[in-house]
PDB file of C-alpha atoms in Angstrom:
ATOM      1  CA  MET A 133      -3.654  32.620 -41.936  1.00 50.00           C
ATOM      2  CA  PHE A 134      -6.365  29.927 -41.410  1.00 52.00           C
ATOM      3  CA  PRO A 135      -3.838  27.070 -42.323  1.00 63.00           C
ATOM      4  CA  ARG A 136      -1.343  28.272 -39.476  1.00 67.00           C
ATOM      5  CA  ARG A 137      -4.190  28.123 -36.773  1.00 66.00           C
ATOM      6  CA  CYS A 138      -4.970  24.699 -37.941  1.00 65.00           C
ATOM      7  CA  GLU A 139      -1.399  23.478 -37.572  1.00 75.00           C
ATOM      8  CA  LYS A 140      -0.939  25.003 -34.155  1.00 74.00           C
ATOM      9  CA  ASN A 141      -4.171  23.198 -32.984  1.00 73.00           C
ATOM     10  CA  LEU A 142      -3.036  20.127 -34.699  1.00 73.00           C
ATOM     11  CA  ILE A 143       0.228  20.448 -32.684  1.00 76.00           C
ATOM     12  CA  MET A 144      -1.511  21.032 -29.273  1.00 69.00           C
ATOM     13  CA  THR A 145      -3.707  18.138 -29.719  1.00 71.00           C
ATOM     14  CA  VAL A 146      -0.766  15.796 -30.656  1.00 63.00           C
ATOM     15  CA  LYS A 147       1.277  17.226 -27.448  1.00 68.00           C
ATOM     16  CA  LYS A 148      -1.785  16.619 -25.114  1.00 67.00           C
ATOM     17  CA  ILE A 149      -2.263  13.232 -26.502  1.00 67.00           C
ATOM     18  CA  LEU A 150       1.895  12.423 -26.118  1.00 57.00           C
ATOM     19  CA  PHE A 151       1.459  13.736 -22.470  1.00 58.00           C
ATOM     20  CA  GLY A 152      -1.358  11.645 -21.771  1.00 56.00           C
ATOM     21  CA  ILE A 153       0.426   8.616 -23.137  1.00 57.00           C
ATOM     22  CA  LEU A 154       3.316   9.739 -21.000  1.00 45.00           C
ATOM     23  CA  LEU A 155       1.299   9.893 -17.804  1.00 45.00           C
ATOM     24  CA  CYS A 156      -0.480   6.333 -18.463  1.00 43.00           C
ATOM     25  CA  SER A 157       3.102   4.781 -19.104  1.00 44.00           C
ATOM     26  CA  PHE A 158       3.807   5.954 -15.615  1.00 42.00           C
ATOM     27  CA  ALA A 159       1.316   3.946 -13.886  1.00 40.00           C
ATOM     28  CA  PHE A 160       3.125   0.750 -15.069  1.00 39.00           C
ATOM     29  CA  ILE A 161       6.652   1.853 -14.376  1.00 37.00           C
ATOM     30  CA  GLY A 162       7.460   1.330 -10.851  1.00 38.00           C
ATOM     31  CA  THR A 163       4.549  -1.265 -10.446  1.00 41.00           C
ATOM     32  CA  PRO A 164       6.649  -4.218  -9.242  1.00 43.00           C
ATOM     33  CA  ASP A 165       5.418  -7.919 -10.024  1.00 45.00           C
ATOM     34  CA  ALA A 166       3.681  -8.337  -6.935  1.00 42.00           C
ATOM     35  CA  GLN A 167       4.166 -12.354  -6.846  1.00 42.00           C
ATOM     36  CA  ALA A 168       7.785 -11.868  -6.778  1.00 56.00           C
ATOM     37  CA  GLN A 169       8.160  -8.830  -4.377  1.00 88.00           C
ATOM     38  CA  THR A 170      10.063  -9.599  -0.963  1.00 93.00           C
ATOM     39  CA  MET A 171      10.857  -6.834   1.632  1.00 95.00           C
ATOM     40  CA  ARG A 172      12.874  -7.001   4.764  1.00 96.00           C
ATOM     41  CA  GLY A 173      12.781  -4.634   7.747  1.00 96.00           C
ATOM     42  CA  LYS A 174      10.964  -3.903  10.987  1.00 97.00           C
ATOM     43  CA  ALA A 175       7.376  -4.620  12.052  1.00 97.00           C
ATOM     44  CA  SER A 176       5.281  -2.946  14.650  1.00 96.00           C
ATOM     45  CA  TYR A 177       1.736  -3.499  15.771  1.00 95.00           C
ATOM     46  CA  TYR A 178      -1.157  -1.319  16.291  1.00 88.00           C
ATOM     47  CA  ALA A 179      -2.098   0.069  19.821  1.00 80.00           C
ATOM     48  CA  GLY A 180      -5.422  -0.902  21.184  1.00 81.00           C
ATOM     49  CA  LYS A 181      -6.624   2.755  21.078  1.00 86.00           C
ATOM     50  CA  PHE A 182      -7.272   2.116  17.143  1.00 91.00           C
ATOM     51  CA  HIS A 183      -9.767  -0.622  17.786  1.00 93.00           C
ATOM     52  CA  GLY A 184     -13.091   0.265  16.000  1.00 92.00           C
ATOM     53  CA  ARG A 185     -11.654   3.046  14.092  1.00 93.00           C
ATOM     54  CA  ARG A 186     -11.767   3.534  10.397  1.00 95.00           C
ATOM     55  CA  THR A 187      -8.651   2.569   8.573  1.00 95.00           C
ATOM     56  CA  SER A 188      -7.565   4.350   5.011  1.00 94.00           C
ATOM     57  CA  SER A 189      -9.302   1.593   2.888  1.00 95.00           C
ATOM     58  CA  GLY A 190     -12.708   2.655   4.934  1.00 94.00           C
ATOM     59  CA  GLU A 191     -12.906  -0.834   6.902  1.00 96.00           C
ATOM     60  CA  ILE A 192     -13.215  -0.720  10.596  1.00 95.00           C
ATOM     61  CA  PHE A 193     -10.199  -1.682  12.261  1.00 95.00           C
ATOM     62  CA  HIS A 194     -10.391  -4.598  14.597  1.00 95.00           C
ATOM     63  CA  LYS A 195      -7.339  -5.806  16.880  1.00 93.00           C
ATOM     64  CA  ASP A 196      -7.749  -9.584  16.545  1.00 95.00           C
ATOM     65  CA  SER A 197      -8.202  -9.349  12.691  1.00 96.00           C
ATOM     66  CA  LEU A 198      -5.035 -10.905  10.540  1.00 97.00           C
ATOM     67  CA  THR A 199      -4.715  -7.207   8.954  1.00 97.00           C
ATOM     68  CA  CYS A 200      -1.851  -4.678   8.425  1.00 97.00           C
ATOM     69  CA  ALA A 201      -0.824  -1.396   7.222  1.00 97.00           C
ATOM     70  CA  HIS A 202       1.654  -0.689   4.406  1.00 97.00           C
ATOM     71  CA  ARG A 203       2.703   2.571   3.045  1.00 96.00           C
ATOM     72  CA  THR A 204       2.176   1.709  -0.726  1.00 95.00           C
ATOM     73  CA  LEU A 205       0.642  -1.585  -1.587  1.00 96.00           C
ATOM     74  CA  PRO A 206      -2.836  -1.589  -2.885  1.00 97.00           C
ATOM     75  CA  PHE A 207      -5.620  -2.320  -0.292  1.00 97.00           C
ATOM     76  CA  GLY A 208      -6.413  -5.988  -0.161  1.00 97.00           C
ATOM     77  CA  THR A 209      -3.015  -7.226  -0.974  1.00 97.00           C
ATOM     78  CA  MET A 210      -2.234 -10.609   0.934  1.00 97.00           C
ATOM     79  CA  LEU A 211       1.217 -10.707   2.586  1.00 98.00           C
ATOM     80  CA  ARG A 212       3.141 -13.337   4.283  1.00 98.00           C
ATOM     81  CA  VAL A 213       4.957 -11.889   7.163  1.00 98.00           C
ATOM     82  CA  ARG A 214       7.799 -14.200   8.837  1.00 98.00           C
ATOM     83  CA  ASN A 215       9.369 -13.085  12.181  1.00 98.00           C
ATOM     84  CA  THR A 216      13.141 -13.454  11.293  1.00 98.00           C
ATOM     85  CA  ALA A 217      13.820 -13.948  15.276  1.00 97.00           C
ATOM     86  CA  ASN A 218      11.889 -17.103  15.579  1.00 97.00           C
ATOM     87  CA  GLY A 219      10.514 -18.128  12.040  1.00 97.00           C
ATOM     88  CA  ARG A 220       6.746 -17.960  12.852  1.00 98.00           C
ATOM     89  CA  GLU A 221       4.674 -17.005   9.978  1.00 98.00           C
ATOM     90  CA  VAL A 222       1.356 -15.204   9.425  1.00 98.00           C
ATOM     91  CA  VAL A 223      -0.762 -14.042   6.260  1.00 98.00           C
ATOM     92  CA  VAL A 224      -2.125 -10.478   6.518  1.00 98.00           C
ATOM     93  CA  ARG A 225      -4.343  -8.181   4.373  1.00 98.00           C
ATOM     94  CA  VAL A 226      -3.329  -4.587   3.762  1.00 97.00           C
ATOM     95  CA  THR A 227      -6.118  -2.469   4.997  1.00 97.00           C
ATOM     96  CA  ASP A 228      -4.365   0.891   6.001  1.00 97.00           C
ATOM     97  CA  ARG A 229      -1.514   3.129   5.342  1.00 97.00           C
ATOM     98  CA  GLY A 230       1.594   3.225   7.400  1.00 95.00           C
ATOM     99  CA  PRO A 231       4.100   2.665   9.444  1.00 95.00           C
ATOM    100  CA  PHE A 232       5.290   6.201   9.367  1.00 90.00           C
ATOM    101  CA  ALA A 233       7.992   5.533  11.964  1.00 91.00           C
ATOM    102  CA  ARG A 234      11.619   5.323  10.294  1.00 90.00           C
ATOM    103  CA  GLY A 235      12.776   1.664   9.467  1.00 90.00           C
ATOM    104  CA  ARG A 236       9.495   0.029   9.708  1.00 96.00           C
ATOM    105  CA  ILE A 237       7.853  -1.436   6.775  1.00 97.00           C
ATOM    106  CA  VAL A 238       4.691  -2.979   8.080  1.00 97.00           C
ATOM    107  CA  ASP A 239       2.175  -2.188  11.042  1.00 97.00           C
ATOM    108  CA  LEU A 240       0.367  -5.220  12.263  1.00 97.00           C
ATOM    109  CA  SER A 241      -2.820  -5.702  14.096  1.00 96.00           C
ATOM    110  CA  LEU A 242      -2.569  -7.294  17.554  1.00 96.00           C
ATOM    111  CA  GLY A 243      -3.709 -10.680  16.324  1.00 96.00           C
ATOM    112  CA  ALA A 244      -1.263 -10.959  13.707  1.00 97.00           C
ATOM    113  CA  ALA A 245       1.448  -9.556  15.971  1.00 97.00           C
ATOM    114  CA  ARG A 246       0.287 -12.455  18.607  1.00 97.00           C
ATOM    115  CA  GLN A 247       0.804 -15.235  16.023  1.00 97.00           C
ATOM    116  CA  LEU A 248       4.345 -13.856  15.111  1.00 98.00           C
ATOM    117  CA  GLY A 249       5.113 -13.943  18.931  1.00 97.00           C
ATOM    118  CA  MET A 250       6.249 -10.336  18.953  1.00 97.00           C
ATOM    119  CA  VAL A 251       3.826  -8.640  21.437  1.00 96.00           C
ATOM    120  CA  ALA A 252       6.251  -8.561  24.185  1.00 95.00           C
ATOM    121  CA  ALA A 253       9.008  -7.193  21.975  1.00 96.00           C
ATOM    122  CA  GLY A 254       6.676  -4.349  20.297  1.00 95.00           C
ATOM    123  CA  VAL A 255       8.956  -4.279  17.315  1.00 97.00           C
ATOM    124  CA  THR A 256      10.775  -7.224  15.320  1.00 97.00           C
ATOM    125  CA  GLY A 257      12.584  -8.054  12.226  1.00 97.00           C
ATOM    126  CA  VAL A 258      10.402  -9.327   9.544  1.00 98.00           C
ATOM    127  CA  GLU A 259      10.743 -10.564   5.846  1.00 98.00           C
ATOM    128  CA  VAL A 260       7.440  -9.565   3.852  1.00 98.00           C
ATOM    129  CA  GLU A 261       6.519 -11.521   0.743  1.00 97.00           C
ATOM    130  CA  VAL A 262       3.586 -10.193  -1.132  1.00 97.00           C
ATOM    131  CA  ILE A 263       1.656 -13.287  -2.118  1.00 96.00           C
ATOM    132  CA  SER A 264      -1.424 -11.846  -4.235  1.00 94.00           C
ATOM    133  CA  SER A 265      -2.380  -8.505  -5.305  1.00 90.00           C
ATOM    134  CA  PRO A 266      -6.059  -7.303  -6.023  1.00 89.00           C
ATOM    135  CA  ASN A 267      -6.582  -5.698  -9.366  1.00 69.00           C
ATOM    136  CA  ALA A 268      -5.600  -1.934  -9.060  1.00 47.00           C
ATOM    137  CA  ALA A 269      -8.935  -1.151 -10.994  1.00 42.00           C
ATOM    138  CA  SER A 270     -10.993  -2.616  -8.134  1.00 45.00           C
ATOM    139  CA  THR A 271      -8.887  -1.655  -5.398  1.00 41.00           C
ATOM    140  CA  ARG A 272     -10.870   0.998  -3.295  1.00 45.00           C
ATOM    141  CA  GLN A 273      -8.375   3.505  -2.139  1.00 45.00           C
ATOM    142  CA  ARG A 274      -9.113   6.733  -0.002  1.00 45.00           C
ATOM    143  CA  GLY A 275      -6.971   9.290   1.498  1.00 44.00           C
ATOM    144  CA  THR A 276      -4.928   8.959   4.876  1.00 41.00           C
ATOM    145  CA  ALA A 277      -7.107  11.428   6.760  1.00 40.00           C
ATOM    146  CA  GLY A 278      -8.688  10.288   9.645  1.00 40.00           C
ATOM    147  CA  THR A 279      -6.658   7.046  10.140  1.00 41.00           C
ATOM    148  CA  LYS A 280      -4.522   6.088  13.105  1.00 41.00           C
ATOM    149  CA  HIS A 281      -1.939   8.811  12.570  1.00 37.00           C
TER     150      HIS A 281
END
């Protein structure tokens, strides 16, 4: 009976190790090369009522800063956003989560929206390119509770 119990323990240990390896591999699958990622879609900008509130990253939102919200990119990721209607560009840093409106890929600060010339329109077509991404281990990520939504 003793050898059978040892065999079961060994099998369970091997299963746990393989499961751990499988979970770790998912951290790398689907993590795109940040330098080559480009997205097209619609951009909107934050309403003034969010000025001074905490973002999902824990930073205080300032309407004139060059920041944005993105659903999945790590906090601290730098993006080049180009307004497809007029060709104007701005570089912004991801500090929040969102947008949660269908069809939108990024929510911009008012300062970034001004540089893109999209304030009057409110929503515009954009091309977003990831230009740098922080080390995932050093990125401070929090939940979305208490954010602008």
